[in-house]
mmCIF file of N, CA and C in Angstrom:
data_model
loop_
_atom_site.group_PDB
_atom_site.id
_atom_site.type_symbol
_atom_site.label_atom_id
_atom_site.label_comp_id
_atom_site.label_asym_id
_atom_site.label_seq_id
_atom_site.Cartn_x
_atom_site.Cartn_y
_atom_site.Cartn_z
ATOM 1 N N MET E 23 46.430 55.764 30.005
ATOM 2 C CA MET E 23 45.263 56.182 30.736
ATOM 3 C C MET E 23 45.698 57.116 31.853
ATOM 4 N N LYS E 24 44.889 58.130 32.157
ATOM 5 C CA LYS E 24 45.192 59.055 33.238
ATOM 6 C C LYS E 24 44.361 58.728 34.459
ATOM 7 N N ASP E 25 44.995 58.821 35.618
ATOM 8 C CA ASP E 25 44.306 58.636 36.892
ATOM 9 C C ASP E 25 43.387 59.830 37.100
ATOM 10 N N SER E 26 42.129 59.578 37.400
ATOM 11 C CA SER E 26 41.162 60.675 37.537
ATOM 12 C C SER E 26 41.435 61.554 38.747
ATOM 13 N N LEU E 27 42.110 61.033 39.756
ATOM 14 C CA LEU E 27 42.392 61.822 40.953
ATOM 15 C C LEU E 27 43.680 62.638 40.831
ATOM 16 N N THR E 28 44.720 62.023 40.296
ATOM 17 C CA THR E 28 46.015 62.705 40.255
ATOM 18 C C THR E 28 46.311 63.335 38.904
ATOM 19 N N GLY E 29 45.634 62.882 37.847
ATOM 20 C CA GLY E 29 45.909 63.383 36.514
ATOM 21 C C GLY E 29 47.171 62.789 35.899
ATOM 22 N N LYS E 30 47.820 61.879 36.629
ATOM 23 C CA LYS E 30 49.046 61.260 36.135
ATOM 24 C C LYS E 30 48.719 60.087 35.226
ATOM 25 N N SER E 31 49.658 59.791 34.348
ATOM 26 C CA SER E 31 49.519 58.669 33.444
ATOM 27 C C SER E 31 49.783 57.369 34.203
ATOM 28 N N MET E 32 49.022 56.335 33.861
ATOM 29 C CA MET E 32 49.235 55.020 34.451
ATOM 30 C C MET E 32 48.793 53.963 33.454
ATOM 31 N N HIS E 33 49.248 52.733 33.687
ATOM 32 C CA HIS E 33 48.877 51.624 32.815
ATOM 33 C C HIS E 33 48.029 50.658 33.633
ATOM 34 N N SER E 34 46.950 50.145 33.042
ATOM 35 C CA SER E 34 46.109 49.187 33.756
ATOM 36 C C SER E 34 45.507 48.185 32.791
ATOM 37 N N LYS E 35 45.097 47.057 33.355
ATOM 38 C CA LYS E 35 44.492 45.991 32.557
ATOM 39 C C LYS E 35 43.628 45.143 33.485
ATOM 40 N N THR E 36 42.561 44.573 32.938
ATOM 41 C CA THR E 36 41.721 43.682 33.734
ATOM 42 C C THR E 36 41.976 42.233 33.329
ATOM 43 N N VAL E 37 41.763 41.340 34.297
ATOM 44 C CA VAL E 37 41.978 39.909 34.078
ATOM 45 C C VAL E 37 41.090 39.143 35.066
ATOM 46 N N THR E 38 40.671 37.944 34.665
ATOM 47 C CA THR E 38 39.845 37.093 35.516
ATOM 48 C C THR E 38 40.725 36.065 36.226
ATOM 49 N N ILE E 39 40.477 35.889 37.507
ATOM 50 C CA ILE E 39 41.219 34.899 38.297
ATOM 51 C C ILE E 39 40.697 33.514 37.940
ATOM 52 N N ILE E 40 41.587 32.632 37.466
ATOM 53 C CA ILE E 40 41.150 31.312 37.006
ATOM 54 C C ILE E 40 41.541 30.178 37.946
ATOM 55 N N ASN E 41 42.522 30.394 38.808
ATOM 56 C CA ASN E 41 42.952 29.290 39.660
ATOM 57 C C ASN E 41 41.964 29.070 40.803
ATOM 58 N N PRO E 42 41.798 27.809 41.237
ATOM 59 C CA PRO E 42 40.776 27.453 42.227
ATOM 60 C C PRO E 42 40.892 28.170 43.575
ATOM 61 N N THR E 43 42.088 28.486 44.027
ATOM 62 C CA THR E 43 42.229 29.103 45.353
ATOM 63 C C THR E 43 42.236 30.625 45.304
ATOM 64 N N GLY E 44 42.106 31.219 44.119
ATOM 65 C CA GLY E 44 42.127 32.674 44.017
ATOM 66 C C GLY E 44 43.468 33.230 44.477
ATOM 67 N N LEU E 45 43.454 34.448 44.999
ATOM 68 C CA LEU E 45 44.698 35.055 45.493
ATOM 69 C C LEU E 45 44.780 34.882 47.009
ATOM 70 N N HIS E 46 44.951 33.637 47.414
ATOM 71 C CA HIS E 46 45.080 33.305 48.829
ATOM 72 C C HIS E 46 46.382 32.550 49.034
ATOM 73 N N ALA E 47 47.003 32.747 50.177
ATOM 74 C CA ALA E 47 48.217 32.040 50.595
ATOM 75 C C ALA E 47 49.310 32.020 49.521
ATOM 76 N N ARG E 48 49.608 30.846 48.966
ATOM 77 C CA ARG E 48 50.734 30.728 48.046
ATOM 78 C C ARG E 48 50.601 31.602 46.798
ATOM 79 N N PRO E 49 49.455 31.613 46.095
ATOM 80 C CA PRO E 49 49.364 32.492 44.924
ATOM 81 C C PRO E 49 49.522 33.970 45.282
ATOM 82 N N ALA E 50 48.975 34.382 46.415
ATOM 83 C CA ALA E 50 49.117 35.780 46.838
ATOM 84 C C ALA E 50 50.574 36.111 47.118
ATOM 85 N N ALA E 51 51.288 35.187 47.745
ATOM 86 C CA ALA E 51 52.710 35.399 48.039
ATOM 87 C C ALA E 51 53.518 35.475 46.742
ATOM 88 N N GLU E 52 53.188 34.617 45.792
ATOM 89 C CA GLU E 52 53.873 34.627 44.495
ATOM 90 C C GLU E 52 53.602 35.940 43.757
ATOM 91 N N PHE E 53 52.350 36.391 43.780
ATOM 92 C CA PHE E 53 51.967 37.647 43.138
ATOM 93 C C PHE E 53 52.724 38.814 43.777
ATOM 94 N N CYS E 54 52.740 38.847 45.090
ATOM 95 C CA CYS E 54 53.406 39.910 45.847
ATOM 96 C C CYS E 54 54.908 39.938 45.549
ATOM 97 N N GLN E 55 55.529 38.768 45.527
ATOM 98 C CA GLN E 55 56.960 38.671 45.242
ATOM 99 C C GLN E 55 57.269 39.195 43.836
ATOM 100 N N LYS E 56 56.457 38.812 42.868
ATOM 101 C CA LYS E 56 56.656 39.268 41.484
ATOM 102 C C LYS E 56 56.463 40.779 41.394
ATOM 103 N N ALA E 57 55.445 41.308 42.063
ATOM 104 C CA ALA E 57 55.199 42.754 42.052
ATOM 105 C C ALA E 57 56.380 43.514 42.649
ATOM 106 N N GLY E 58 57.027 42.919 43.647
ATOM 107 C CA GLY E 58 58.170 43.548 44.301
ATOM 108 C C GLY E 58 59.392 43.692 43.409
ATOM 109 N N GLU E 59 59.394 43.031 42.271
ATOM 110 C CA GLU E 59 60.518 43.122 41.337
ATOM 111 C C GLU E 59 60.482 44.407 40.504
ATOM 112 N N PHE E 60 59.391 45.160 40.610
ATOM 113 C CA PHE E 60 59.224 46.363 39.797
ATOM 114 C C PHE E 60 59.314 47.620 40.644
ATOM 115 N N ARG E 61 59.735 48.700 40.013
ATOM 116 C CA ARG E 61 59.860 49.987 40.702
ATOM 117 C C ARG E 61 58.539 50.746 40.766
ATOM 118 N N ALA E 62 57.650 50.461 39.840
ATOM 119 C CA ALA E 62 56.363 51.159 39.768
ATOM 120 C C ALA E 62 55.524 50.894 41.020
ATOM 121 N N ASP E 63 54.645 51.830 41.331
ATOM 122 C CA ASP E 63 53.629 51.623 42.356
ATOM 123 C C ASP E 63 52.522 50.798 41.702
ATOM 124 N N ILE E 64 52.177 49.668 42.303
ATOM 125 C CA ILE E 64 51.235 48.741 41.684
ATOM 126 C C ILE E 64 50.069 48.488 42.630
ATOM 127 N N ARG E 65 48.868 48.534 42.077
ATOM 128 C CA ARG E 65 47.638 48.286 42.837
ATOM 129 C C ARG E 65 46.865 47.145 42.179
ATOM 130 N N ILE E 66 46.117 46.426 42.984
ATOM 131 C CA ILE E 66 45.210 45.409 42.468
ATOM 132 C C ILE E 66 43.834 45.718 43.030
ATOM 133 N N LYS E 67 42.842 45.723 42.151
ATOM 134 C CA LYS E 67 41.482 46.066 42.563
ATOM 135 C C LYS E 67 40.524 44.973 42.130
ATOM 136 N N LYS E 68 39.785 44.445 43.093
ATOM 137 C CA LYS E 68 38.724 43.479 42.817
ATOM 138 C C LYS E 68 37.517 44.275 42.329
ATOM 139 N N LEU E 69 37.048 43.963 41.140
ATOM 140 C CA LEU E 69 35.909 44.662 40.557
ATOM 141 C C LEU E 69 34.621 43.916 40.871
ATOM 142 N N GLY E 70 33.493 44.540 40.612
ATOM 143 C CA GLY E 70 32.210 43.872 40.801
ATOM 144 C C GLY E 70 31.391 44.485 41.917
ATOM 145 N N ASN E 71 30.523 43.671 42.511
ATOM 146 C CA ASN E 71 29.587 44.143 43.530
ATOM 147 C C ASN E 71 30.258 44.541 44.841
ATOM 148 N N ASP E 72 31.387 43.941 45.158
ATOM 149 C CA ASP E 72 32.083 44.213 46.421
ATOM 150 C C ASP E 72 33.522 44.617 46.114
ATOM 151 N N PRO E 73 33.726 45.785 45.468
ATOM 152 C CA PRO E 73 35.078 46.161 45.063
ATOM 153 C C PRO E 73 35.984 46.447 46.263
ATOM 154 N N LYS E 74 37.202 45.952 46.154
ATOM 155 C CA LYS E 74 38.222 46.202 47.176
ATOM 156 C C LYS E 74 39.544 46.395 46.459
ATOM 157 N N GLU E 75 40.391 47.243 47.014
ATOM 158 C CA GLU E 75 41.671 47.546 46.378
ATOM 159 C C GLU E 75 42.795 47.343 47.371
ATOM 160 N N GLY E 76 43.932 46.882 46.851
ATOM 161 C CA GLY E 76 45.089 46.662 47.707
ATOM 162 C C GLY E 76 46.389 46.995 47.011
ATOM 163 N N GLU E 77 47.424 47.120 47.810
ATOM 164 C CA GLU E 77 48.788 47.359 47.333
ATOM 165 C C GLU E 77 49.366 46.011 46.908
ATOM 166 N N ALA E 78 49.798 45.919 45.664
ATOM 167 C CA ALA E 78 50.255 44.642 45.109
ATOM 168 C C ALA E 78 51.553 44.131 45.729
ATOM 169 N N LYS E 79 52.285 44.984 46.398
ATOM 170 C CA LYS E 79 53.549 44.562 47.005
ATOM 171 C C LYS E 79 53.385 44.199 48.479
ATOM 172 N N SER E 80 52.140 44.185 48.969
ATOM 173 C CA SER E 80 51.852 43.863 50.364
ATOM 174 C C SER E 80 50.988 42.610 50.440
ATOM 175 N N LEU E 81 51.522 41.546 50.996
ATOM 176 C CA LEU E 81 50.786 40.293 51.100
ATOM 177 C C LEU E 81 49.493 40.475 51.902
ATOM 178 N N LEU E 82 49.572 41.168 53.022
ATOM 179 C CA LEU E 82 48.375 41.387 53.837
ATOM 180 C C LEU E 82 47.311 42.180 53.082
ATOM 181 N N SER E 83 47.747 43.160 52.321
ATOM 182 C CA SER E 83 46.825 43.976 51.536
ATOM 183 C C SER E 83 46.126 43.135 50.473
ATOM 184 N N ILE E 84 46.870 42.260 49.819
ATOM 185 C CA ILE E 84 46.294 41.379 48.799
ATOM 186 C C ILE E 84 45.301 40.419 49.442
ATOM 187 N N MET E 85 45.687 39.818 50.553
ATOM 188 C CA MET E 85 44.818 38.858 51.231
ATOM 189 C C MET E 85 43.519 39.528 51.695
ATOM 190 N N ALA E 86 43.597 40.787 52.108
ATOM 191 C CA ALA E 86 42.421 41.509 52.607
ATOM 192 C C ALA E 86 41.389 41.780 51.523
ATOM 193 N N THR E 87 41.783 41.721 50.258
ATOM 194 C CA THR E 87 40.830 41.959 49.176
ATOM 195 C C THR E 87 39.880 40.780 48.976
ATOM 196 N N GLY E 88 40.271 39.596 49.448
ATOM 197 C CA GLY E 88 39.405 38.424 49.325
ATOM 198 C C GLY E 88 39.140 38.006 47.897
ATOM 199 N N ILE E 89 40.136 38.118 47.045
ATOM 200 C CA ILE E 89 39.980 37.797 45.623
ATOM 201 C C ILE E 89 39.935 36.278 45.437
ATOM 202 N N GLY E 90 38.858 35.813 44.817
ATOM 203 C CA GLY E 90 38.676 34.380 44.603
ATOM 204 C C GLY E 90 38.549 34.026 43.134
ATOM 205 N N GLN E 91 38.428 32.730 42.891
ATOM 206 C CA GLN E 91 38.276 32.232 41.522
ATOM 207 C C GLN E 91 37.043 32.864 40.878
ATOM 208 N N GLY E 92 37.202 33.322 39.649
ATOM 209 C CA GLY E 92 36.112 33.938 38.904
ATOM 210 C C GLY E 92 36.014 35.444 39.074
ATOM 211 N N ASP E 93 36.703 35.995 40.068
ATOM 212 C CA ASP E 93 36.687 37.448 40.259
ATOM 213 C C ASP E 93 37.476 38.133 39.146
ATOM 214 N N VAL E 94 36.985 39.295 38.732
ATOM 215 C CA VAL E 94 37.692 40.116 37.753
ATOM 216 C C VAL E 94 38.449 41.185 38.532
ATOM 217 N N VAL E 95 39.727 41.315 38.224
ATOM 218 C CA VAL E 95 40.559 42.298 38.911
ATOM 219 C C VAL E 95 41.192 43.243 37.902
ATOM 220 N N GLU E 96 41.509 44.429 38.384
ATOM 221 C CA GLU E 96 42.239 45.402 37.577
ATOM 222 C C GLU E 96 43.603 45.578 38.211
ATOM 223 N N ILE E 97 44.631 45.388 37.405
ATOM 224 C CA ILE E 97 46.006 45.633 37.842
ATOM 225 C C ILE E 97 46.392 46.983 37.255
ATOM 226 N N SER E 98 46.836 47.910 38.104
ATOM 227 C CA SER E 98 47.271 49.218 37.610
ATOM 228 C C SER E 98 48.628 49.551 38.202
ATOM 229 N N ALA E 99 49.417 50.256 37.427
ATOM 230 C CA ALA E 99 50.754 50.627 37.874
ATOM 231 C C ALA E 99 51.093 52.017 37.372
ATOM 232 N N GLU E 100 51.911 52.699 38.162
ATOM 233 C CA GLU E 100 52.391 54.024 37.797
ATOM 234 C C GLU E 100 53.870 54.093 38.132
ATOM 235 N N GLY E 101 54.676 54.429 37.125
ATOM 236 C CA GLY E 101 56.115 54.521 37.332
ATOM 237 C C GLY E 101 56.863 54.109 36.090
ATOM 238 N N GLU E 102 58.169 54.106 36.205
ATOM 239 C CA GLU E 102 59.017 53.908 35.025
ATOM 240 C C GLU E 102 58.838 52.564 34.333
ATOM 241 N N ASP E 103 58.493 51.507 35.066
ATOM 242 C CA ASP E 103 58.319 50.196 34.436
ATOM 243 C C ASP E 103 56.869 49.713 34.546
ATOM 244 N N GLU E 104 55.929 50.654 34.525
ATOM 245 C CA GLU E 104 54.512 50.344 34.738
ATOM 246 C C GLU E 104 53.941 49.369 33.718
ATOM 247 N N MET E 105 54.281 49.527 32.448
ATOM 248 C CA MET E 105 53.723 48.641 31.418
ATOM 249 C C MET E 105 54.206 47.212 31.604
ATOM 250 N N LEU E 106 55.508 47.049 31.842
ATOM 251 C CA LEU E 106 56.068 45.715 32.045
ATOM 252 C C LEU E 106 55.493 45.086 33.311
ATOM 253 N N ALA E 107 55.326 45.870 34.362
ATOM 254 C CA ALA E 107 54.769 45.359 35.618
ATOM 255 C C ALA E 107 53.358 44.817 35.403
ATOM 256 N N VAL E 108 52.501 45.609 34.782
ATOM 257 C CA VAL E 108 51.115 45.186 34.560
ATOM 258 C C VAL E 108 51.061 43.960 33.670
ATOM 259 N N GLU E 109 51.786 43.977 32.571
ATOM 260 C CA GLU E 109 51.752 42.847 31.635
ATOM 261 C C GLU E 109 52.270 41.569 32.296
ATOM 262 N N THR E 110 53.315 41.679 33.100
ATOM 263 C CA THR E 110 53.885 40.518 33.784
ATOM 264 C C THR E 110 52.908 39.947 34.803
ATOM 265 N N LEU E 111 52.274 40.813 35.579
ATOM 266 C CA LEU E 111 51.336 40.343 36.604
ATOM 267 C C LEU E 111 50.059 39.778 35.992
ATOM 268 N N VAL E 112 49.595 40.356 34.904
ATOM 269 C CA VAL E 112 48.426 39.817 34.201
ATOM 270 C C VAL E 112 48.764 38.423 33.654
ATOM 271 N N ALA E 113 49.958 38.256 33.115
ATOM 272 C CA ALA E 113 50.383 36.945 32.593
ATOM 273 C C ALA E 113 50.479 35.918 33.728
ATOM 274 N N LEU E 114 50.963 36.352 34.891
ATOM 275 C CA LEU E 114 51.064 35.453 36.034
ATOM 276 C C LEU E 114 49.670 34.970 36.447
ATOM 277 N N ILE E 115 48.723 35.882 36.529
ATOM 278 C CA ILE E 115 47.346 35.502 36.863
ATOM 279 C C ILE E 115 46.778 34.579 35.787
ATOM 280 N N GLY E 116 47.046 34.912 34.532
ATOM 281 C CA GLY E 116 46.563 34.089 33.418
ATOM 282 C C GLY E 116 47.136 32.689 33.404
ATOM 283 N N SER E 117 48.293 32.501 34.023
ATOM 284 C CA SER E 117 48.919 31.182 34.089
ATOM 285 C C SER E 117 48.232 30.276 35.116
ATOM 286 N N GLY E 118 47.393 30.859 35.959
ATOM 287 C CA GLY E 118 46.709 30.070 36.991
ATOM 288 C C GLY E 118 47.613 29.658 38.132
ATOM 289 N N PHE E 119 48.792 30.261 38.237
ATOM 290 C CA PHE E 119 49.741 30.002 39.320
ATOM 291 C C PHE E 119 50.082 28.512 39.434
ATOM 292 N N GLY E 120 50.022 27.803 38.308
ATOM 293 C CA GLY E 120 50.341 26.376 38.310
ATOM 294 C C GLY E 120 49.259 25.506 38.915
ATOM 295 N N GLU E 121 48.083 26.091 39.182
ATOM 296 C CA GLU E 121 46.990 25.327 39.798
ATOM 297 C C GLU E 121 45.979 24.806 38.784
ATOM 298 N N VAL E 122 46.076 25.263 37.534
ATOM 299 C CA VAL E 122 45.100 24.818 36.524
ATOM 300 C C VAL E 122 45.797 24.075 35.412
#
């Protein structure tokens, strides 16, 4: 997929947050730590009526999105390991962070 603003190629996928606490505190820290293992630039965007976007490698940025249980998010990445980054983070969210 190409970014409409930059015209660059990027990989993205949507996933629903299933764990009861959403991306708050411990799950957000775990998500951020996992995102930091990749070289790609990674973003997380809360979709829906109140869309918010954050940098996946920044705990404060993730917390500011207010992503909760049931929210649909889009994980997008651009860079050399973008596909692996997105797939890994989507799988982490799908695991429920050990809360389900």
